[in-house]
């Protein structure tokens, strides 16, 4: 059991990295934390069945440095969600989130994710059971609509129904999900963003804590959203361009960290994970975007994803190889800035 401080909801604004399957692993989350101490990190979505029947340690373990951290659960069985919520609290998670936004066919078939927007009473029952099982906050991440349920009024009814349980924190992906016509990837891009619906939700329900998600890529965009809502959740941009998390530190008057110093802090973690048996490529894939938007970005990616990085299977050679890549990247950036 890991114990840490809970999320400080008074430390406004709430800025978070979205749960992303295969991306927001514990290795990425450790890396992301080095950029900003205040960003809220989410796990990948974990189904209740995976936790109950697939080994709790495998799905719930994390690095204590990741706090504040939220476990996102996928499921629709109130009792199972309550059981997993209690396990998450005992494991030391700061908060629990129910996924009502994922549009994949796999989760639909198991009544998980965005399809649950069509059943607000069931979601409310799930949230009520989860809240009764724990003392930490329980939140909901959902879409602005699905399929034939696309109006603002229908989304408001969903939120109001769930809010009656006492849940007061909603993270809203500002796109509808077309579960019958688009793939999960297409559902992240094709339906138009309707930020105004999320802004209106905050205006109509000022007592609720409303966070916006979808298409946010810059510090300036984040600032603009914060004029209308309580928090911003960053998705793919936080993965491909992790230094954005450092830039967002300006919201709390934090100094911008140095990219090379971040890598110096990352090296002991890489060595530790390799000693545990993790392949180097499993870890380095999460740090390819460190120099995104800088002249040395391509050289850095090539150094880590090319043959050399994968050849050195032992820890010592792997660390030497990464340090050499850091030096080459630093020299190239310096040359280009002259």
Coordinates of C-alpha atoms in Angstrom, one line a residue:
X1 CA 0.0 0.0 0.0
X2 CA 1.3 3.4 -1.0
X3 CA 0.1 6.5 0.9
X4 CA 0.5 10.1 -0.2
X5 CA -1.3 13.4 0.0
X6 CA -4.6 13.6 -1.8
X7 CA -5.2 16.0 -4.7
X8 CA -5.4 19.5 -3.5
X9 CA -8.5 20.9 -5.2
X10 CA -7.7 24.3 -3.8
X11 CA -4.5 24.5 -6.0
X12 CA -6.3 25.9 -9.0
X13 CA -6.5 25.4 -11.8
X14 CA -6.8 21.7 -12.3
X15 CA -4.6 20.8 -15.2
X16 CA -4.3 17.1 -16.1
X17 CA -3.0 14.6 -18.7
X18 CA -5.8 12.5 -20.2
X19 CA -5.9 8.7 -19.8
X20 CA -4.6 7.2 -23.0
X21 CA -4.5 3.5 -23.7
X22 CA -0.9 2.2 -24.3
X23 CA 0.5 5.7 -23.7
X24 CA -0.1 6.9 -20.2
X25 CA 1.7 3.9 -18.7
X26 CA 3.7 4.2 -15.4
X27 CA 6.9 4.8 -17.4
X28 CA 5.3 7.8 -19.2
X29 CA 3.7 9.1 -16.0
X30 CA 7.1 9.1 -14.2
X31 CA 8.6 11.0 -17.1
X32 CA 5.7 13.5 -17.2
X33 CA 5.9 14.2 -13.5
X34 CA 9.5 15.5 -14.0
X35 CA 8.1 18.5 -16.0
X36 CA 5.6 19.8 -13.5
X37 CA 4.7 18.9 -9.9
X38 CA 1.1 20.1 -10.1
X39 CA -0.2 18.4 -13.2
X40 CA -2.7 15.6 -12.3
X41 CA -1.8 12.3 -14.0
X42 CA -4.3 9.6 -15.0
X43 CA -3.7 5.9 -15.5
X44 CA -4.8 4.2 -18.7
X45 CA -8.3 3.0 -18.4
X46 CA -8.4 -0.2 -16.4
X47 CA -11.5 -2.4 -16.5
X48 CA -12.9 -3.8 -13.3
X49 CA -12.5 -7.3 -14.7
X50 CA -8.8 -6.8 -15.3
X51 CA -8.3 -5.7 -11.6
X52 CA -10.5 -8.3 -10.0
X53 CA -9.5 -11.3 -12.2
X54 CA -6.3 -10.3 -13.9
X55 CA -4.1 -9.4 -10.9
X56 CA -4.4 -6.2 -8.9
X57 CA -0.6 -5.6 -8.6
X58 CA -0.2 -5.7 -12.4
X59 CA -2.9 -3.1 -13.0
X60 CA -2.7 -0.9 -9.9
X61 CA 1.0 -0.6 -9.1
X62 CA 2.6 2.8 -9.8
X63 CA 5.7 4.9 -8.8
X64 CA 5.1 7.0 -5.7
X65 CA 6.6 10.0 -7.6
X66 CA 3.5 10.0 -9.8
X67 CA 1.3 11.7 -7.2
X68 CA -1.2 13.3 -7.6
X69 CA -2.5 10.3 -9.6
X70 CA -6.0 9.3 -10.7
X71 CA -7.1 5.7 -11.5
X72 CA -9.6 5.6 -14.4
X73 CA -11.9 2.7 -14.2
X74 CA -13.9 1.1 -17.0
X75 CA -17.1 -0.8 -16.1
X76 CA -20.8 -0.6 -15.5
X77 CA -21.4 -3.1 -12.6
X78 CA -21.9 -0.9 -9.5
X79 CA -20.7 -3.5 -7.1
X80 CA -17.6 -4.3 -9.1
X81 CA -16.8 -0.6 -9.5
X82 CA -17.2 -0.2 -5.7
X83 CA -14.9 -3.1 -5.0
X84 CA -12.2 -1.7 -7.4
X85 CA -12.6 1.8 -6.0
X86 CA -11.9 0.5 -2.5
X87 CA -8.9 -1.3 -3.7
X88 CA -7.7 1.9 -5.4
X89 CA -8.1 3.9 -2.2
X90 CA -6.1 1.2 -0.3
X91 CA -3.4 1.3 -3.0
X92 CA -3.0 5.0 -2.4
X93 CA -4.6 6.6 -5.4
X94 CA -5.7 10.2 -4.9
X95 CA -8.9 10.0 -7.0
X96 CA -11.0 7.7 -9.0
X97 CA -12.5 8.4 -12.4
X98 CA -15.3 6.5 -14.3
X99 CA -14.8 6.3 -18.0
X100 CA -18.0 7.4 -19.9
X101 CA -16.1 8.6 -23.0
X102 CA -14.2 5.8 -24.7
X103 CA -15.8 5.0 -28.1
X104 CA -14.1 1.7 -28.9
X105 CA -16.1 -1.3 -30.0
X106 CA -14.5 -3.5 -27.4
X107 CA -15.7 -1.4 -24.5
X108 CA -19.1 -0.9 -26.0
X109 CA -19.7 -4.7 -26.2
X110 CA -19.0 -4.8 -22.4
X111 CA -21.1 -1.7 -21.7
X112 CA -18.1 0.4 -20.9
X113 CA -17.3 4.0 -22.0
X114 CA -19.2 6.4 -24.1
X115 CA -22.2 4.1 -24.6
X116 CA -23.1 4.6 -20.9
X117 CA -24.1 8.2 -21.7
X118 CA -27.4 6.6 -22.9
X119 CA -28.0 5.2 -19.4
X120 CA -27.5 8.1 -17.0
X121 CA -29.5 6.3 -14.2
X122 CA -27.0 3.4 -14.4
X123 CA -24.0 5.7 -14.3
X124 CA -25.6 7.5 -11.3
X125 CA -26.0 4.1 -9.6
X126 CA -22.4 3.2 -10.3
X127 CA -21.1 6.6 -9.0
X128 CA -23.2 6.3 -5.9
X129 CA -21.8 2.9 -5.1
X130 CA -18.2 4.1 -5.7
X131 CA -18.7 7.1 -3.5
X132 CA -20.1 5.0 -0.7
X133 CA -17.0 2.7 -0.9
X134 CA -14.3 5.4 -0.6
X135 CA -13.4 8.7 1.0
X136 CA -11.4 10.0 -1.9
X137 CA -13.0 12.0 -4.8
X138 CA -14.9 10.1 -7.5
X139 CA -15.2 11.9 -10.9
X140 CA -16.7 11.3 -14.3
X141 CA -15.2 11.7 -17.8
X142 CA -17.8 11.9 -20.5
X143 CA -18.5 13.2 -24.0
X144 CA -20.9 16.0 -24.9
X145 CA -23.1 13.4 -26.6
X146 CA -23.3 10.1 -28.6
X147 CA -25.1 9.0 -31.8
X148 CA -28.7 10.3 -31.6
X149 CA -28.1 11.9 -28.2
X150 CA -26.3 15.0 -29.4
X151 CA -28.2 18.0 -27.9
X152 CA -26.9 20.2 -25.1
X153 CA -30.1 19.4 -23.1
X154 CA -29.4 15.7 -23.2
X155 CA -25.9 16.2 -21.9
X156 CA -27.2 18.5 -19.2
X157 CA -29.7 15.8 -18.1
X158 CA -26.9 13.3 -17.9
X159 CA -24.8 15.5 -15.7
X160 CA -27.7 16.5 -13.5
X161 CA -28.7 12.8 -13.0
X162 CA -25.2 11.9 -12.0
X163 CA -24.6 15.0 -9.9
X164 CA -27.6 14.0 -7.7
X165 CA -25.2 11.3 -6.2
X166 CA -23.0 14.1 -4.8
X167 CA -20.4 13.8 -7.6
X168 CA -19.4 17.4 -8.4
X169 CA -16.5 17.0 -10.8
X170 CA -17.1 16.3 -14.5
X171 CA -14.4 16.2 -17.2
X172 CA -16.0 16.8 -20.6
X173 CA -14.6 15.8 -23.9
X174 CA -16.0 18.5 -26.2
X175 CA -16.8 16.1 -29.1
X176 CA -19.7 13.7 -29.6
X177 CA -18.9 10.1 -30.2
X178 CA -20.5 8.4 -33.2
X179 CA -20.4 4.8 -31.9
X180 CA -22.1 3.3 -35.0
X181 CA -20.3 5.2 -37.7
X182 CA -16.7 6.0 -36.8
X183 CA -13.6 4.2 -35.5
X184 CA -12.1 5.1 -32.1
X185 CA -9.4 7.0 -34.0
X186 CA -11.9 8.9 -36.1
X187 CA -13.9 9.8 -33.0
X188 CA -10.9 11.7 -31.7
X189 CA -10.7 13.9 -34.8
X190 CA -13.8 14.0 -37.1
X191 CA -16.7 15.1 -34.9
X192 CA -16.3 18.9 -34.5
X193 CA -15.2 20.4 -31.2
X194 CA -18.1 22.1 -29.4
X195 CA -16.3 24.0 -26.6
X196 CA -19.3 26.3 -26.2
X197 CA -21.3 23.4 -24.9
X198 CA -18.8 22.8 -22.1
X199 CA -18.6 26.5 -21.3
X200 CA -22.4 26.7 -21.2
X201 CA -22.4 23.7 -18.8
X202 CA -20.2 25.6 -16.4
X203 CA -22.4 28.7 -16.7
X204 CA -25.6 26.7 -16.0
X205 CA -24.1 24.7 -13.2
X206 CA -21.6 27.0 -11.5
X207 CA -21.5 24.8 -8.4
X208 CA -20.0 21.9 -10.3
X209 CA -16.3 21.6 -11.1
X210 CA -16.1 21.4 -14.9
X211 CA -13.0 20.5 -16.8
X212 CA -12.6 20.6 -20.6
X213 CA -10.9 18.1 -22.9
X214 CA -10.3 17.8 -26.6
X215 CA -7.9 19.3 -29.1
X216 CA -5.9 21.4 -26.6
X217 CA -2.3 21.9 -27.8
X218 CA -0.8 25.1 -26.4
X219 CA -0.4 27.1 -23.2
X220 CA -2.4 30.0 -24.8
X221 CA -5.3 27.7 -25.6
X222 CA -5.2 26.4 -22.0
X223 CA -5.3 30.0 -20.7
X224 CA -8.3 30.8 -22.9
X225 CA -10.3 27.8 -21.7
X226 CA -9.6 28.6 -18.1
X227 CA -11.6 31.8 -18.6
X228 CA -14.7 29.6 -18.9
X229 CA -14.1 26.4 -17.0
X230 CA -12.3 25.1 -13.9
X231 CA -9.7 22.9 -15.5
X232 CA -8.2 21.6 -18.7
X233 CA -7.2 18.1 -19.6
X234 CA -4.5 17.7 -22.2
X235 CA -4.5 14.6 -24.4
X236 CA -2.1 13.6 -27.2
X237 CA -0.2 16.9 -27.2
X238 CA 1.1 16.1 -23.7
X239 CA 2.5 12.9 -25.0
X240 CA 4.0 14.0 -28.3
X241 CA 5.3 17.3 -26.9
X242 CA 5.8 16.7 -23.1
X243 CA 7.6 20.0 -22.6
X244 CA 4.1 21.6 -22.9
X245 CA 3.6 20.4 -19.3
X246 CA 6.6 22.4 -18.2
X247 CA 5.2 25.5 -20.0
X248 CA 2.0 25.0 -18.2
X249 CA 3.9 25.5 -15.0
X250 CA 3.6 29.2 -15.6
X251 CA 0.1 28.9 -14.3
X252 CA 1.7 28.4 -10.8
X253 CA 4.7 30.7 -11.4
X254 CA 7.0 27.7 -11.7
X255 CA 10.4 28.0 -13.4
X256 CA 10.8 26.3 -16.7
X257 CA 13.0 23.2 -16.2
X258 CA 15.9 22.3 -18.5
X259 CA 15.2 19.4 -20.9
X260 CA 18.7 17.9 -20.3
X261 CA 18.3 18.1 -16.5
X262 CA 15.0 16.2 -16.9
X263 CA 16.8 13.5 -18.8
X264 CA 19.5 13.4 -16.1
X265 CA 16.7 12.7 -13.6
X266 CA 15.2 10.1 -15.9
X267 CA 18.4 8.0 -16.3
X268 CA 18.3 6.3 -12.8
X269 CA 14.7 5.4 -13.4
X270 CA 15.5 3.8 -16.8
X271 CA 18.3 1.8 -15.2
X272 CA 16.0 0.6 -12.4
X273 CA 13.3 -0.5 -14.9
X274 CA 15.8 -2.3 -17.0
X275 CA 17.1 -4.1 -13.9
X276 CA 13.5 -5.2 -13.3
X277 CA 13.5 -6.7 -16.8
X278 CA 11.8 -4.0 -18.8
X279 CA 13.1 -3.7 -22.4
X280 CA 14.8 -0.4 -23.1
X281 CA 12.4 0.3 -26.1
X282 CA 9.4 0.0 -23.8
X283 CA 10.7 3.0 -21.8
X284 CA 12.4 5.2 -24.4
X285 CA 9.3 5.2 -26.7
X286 CA 7.7 7.6 -24.1
X287 CA 10.5 10.1 -24.2
X288 CA 10.9 10.5 -28.0
X289 CA 9.0 13.9 -27.9
X290 CA 11.3 15.6 -25.4
X291 CA 12.8 18.0 -28.0
X292 CA 9.6 18.4 -30.0
X293 CA 9.7 21.8 -31.9
X294 CA 13.4 22.2 -31.4
X295 CA 16.1 21.7 -34.2
X296 CA 17.5 18.6 -32.5
X297 CA 14.1 16.8 -32.2
X298 CA 14.7 14.5 -35.2
X299 CA 18.2 13.5 -34.2
X300 CA 17.0 12.7 -30.7
X301 CA 14.2 10.5 -32.0
X302 CA 16.5 8.7 -34.4
X303 CA 19.1 8.0 -31.7
X304 CA 16.5 6.5 -29.4
X305 CA 14.4 4.6 -32.0
X306 CA 17.3 3.4 -34.2
X307 CA 19.2 0.2 -34.0
X308 CA 21.8 1.3 -31.5
X309 CA 19.3 2.0 -28.7
X310 CA 17.8 -1.4 -29.1
X311 CA 21.1 -3.3 -29.4
X312 CA 22.3 -2.4 -25.9
X313 CA 20.3 -4.8 -23.8
X314 CA 22.4 -4.3 -20.6
X315 CA 21.9 -1.4 -18.3
X316 CA 25.4 0.1 -18.5
X317 CA 25.5 0.2 -22.3
X318 CA 22.0 1.5 -22.5
X319 CA 22.7 4.5 -20.2
X320 CA 26.0 5.3 -22.1
X321 CA 24.1 5.2 -25.4
X322 CA 21.4 7.6 -24.1
X323 CA 24.0 10.0 -22.7
X324 CA 25.7 10.0 -26.0
X325 CA 22.4 10.8 -27.7
X326 CA 21.9 13.6 -25.3
X327 CA 25.3 15.0 -26.0
X328 CA 24.8 14.9 -29.8
X329 CA 21.4 16.5 -29.5
X330 CA 22.7 19.3 -27.2
X331 CA 25.6 20.0 -29.6
X332 CA 23.3 20.1 -32.6
X333 CA 20.9 22.5 -30.9
X334 CA 23.8 24.7 -29.9
X335 CA 25.1 24.8 -33.5
X336 CA 21.7 25.7 -34.9
X337 CA 21.3 28.5 -32.5
X338 CA 24.6 30.2 -33.4

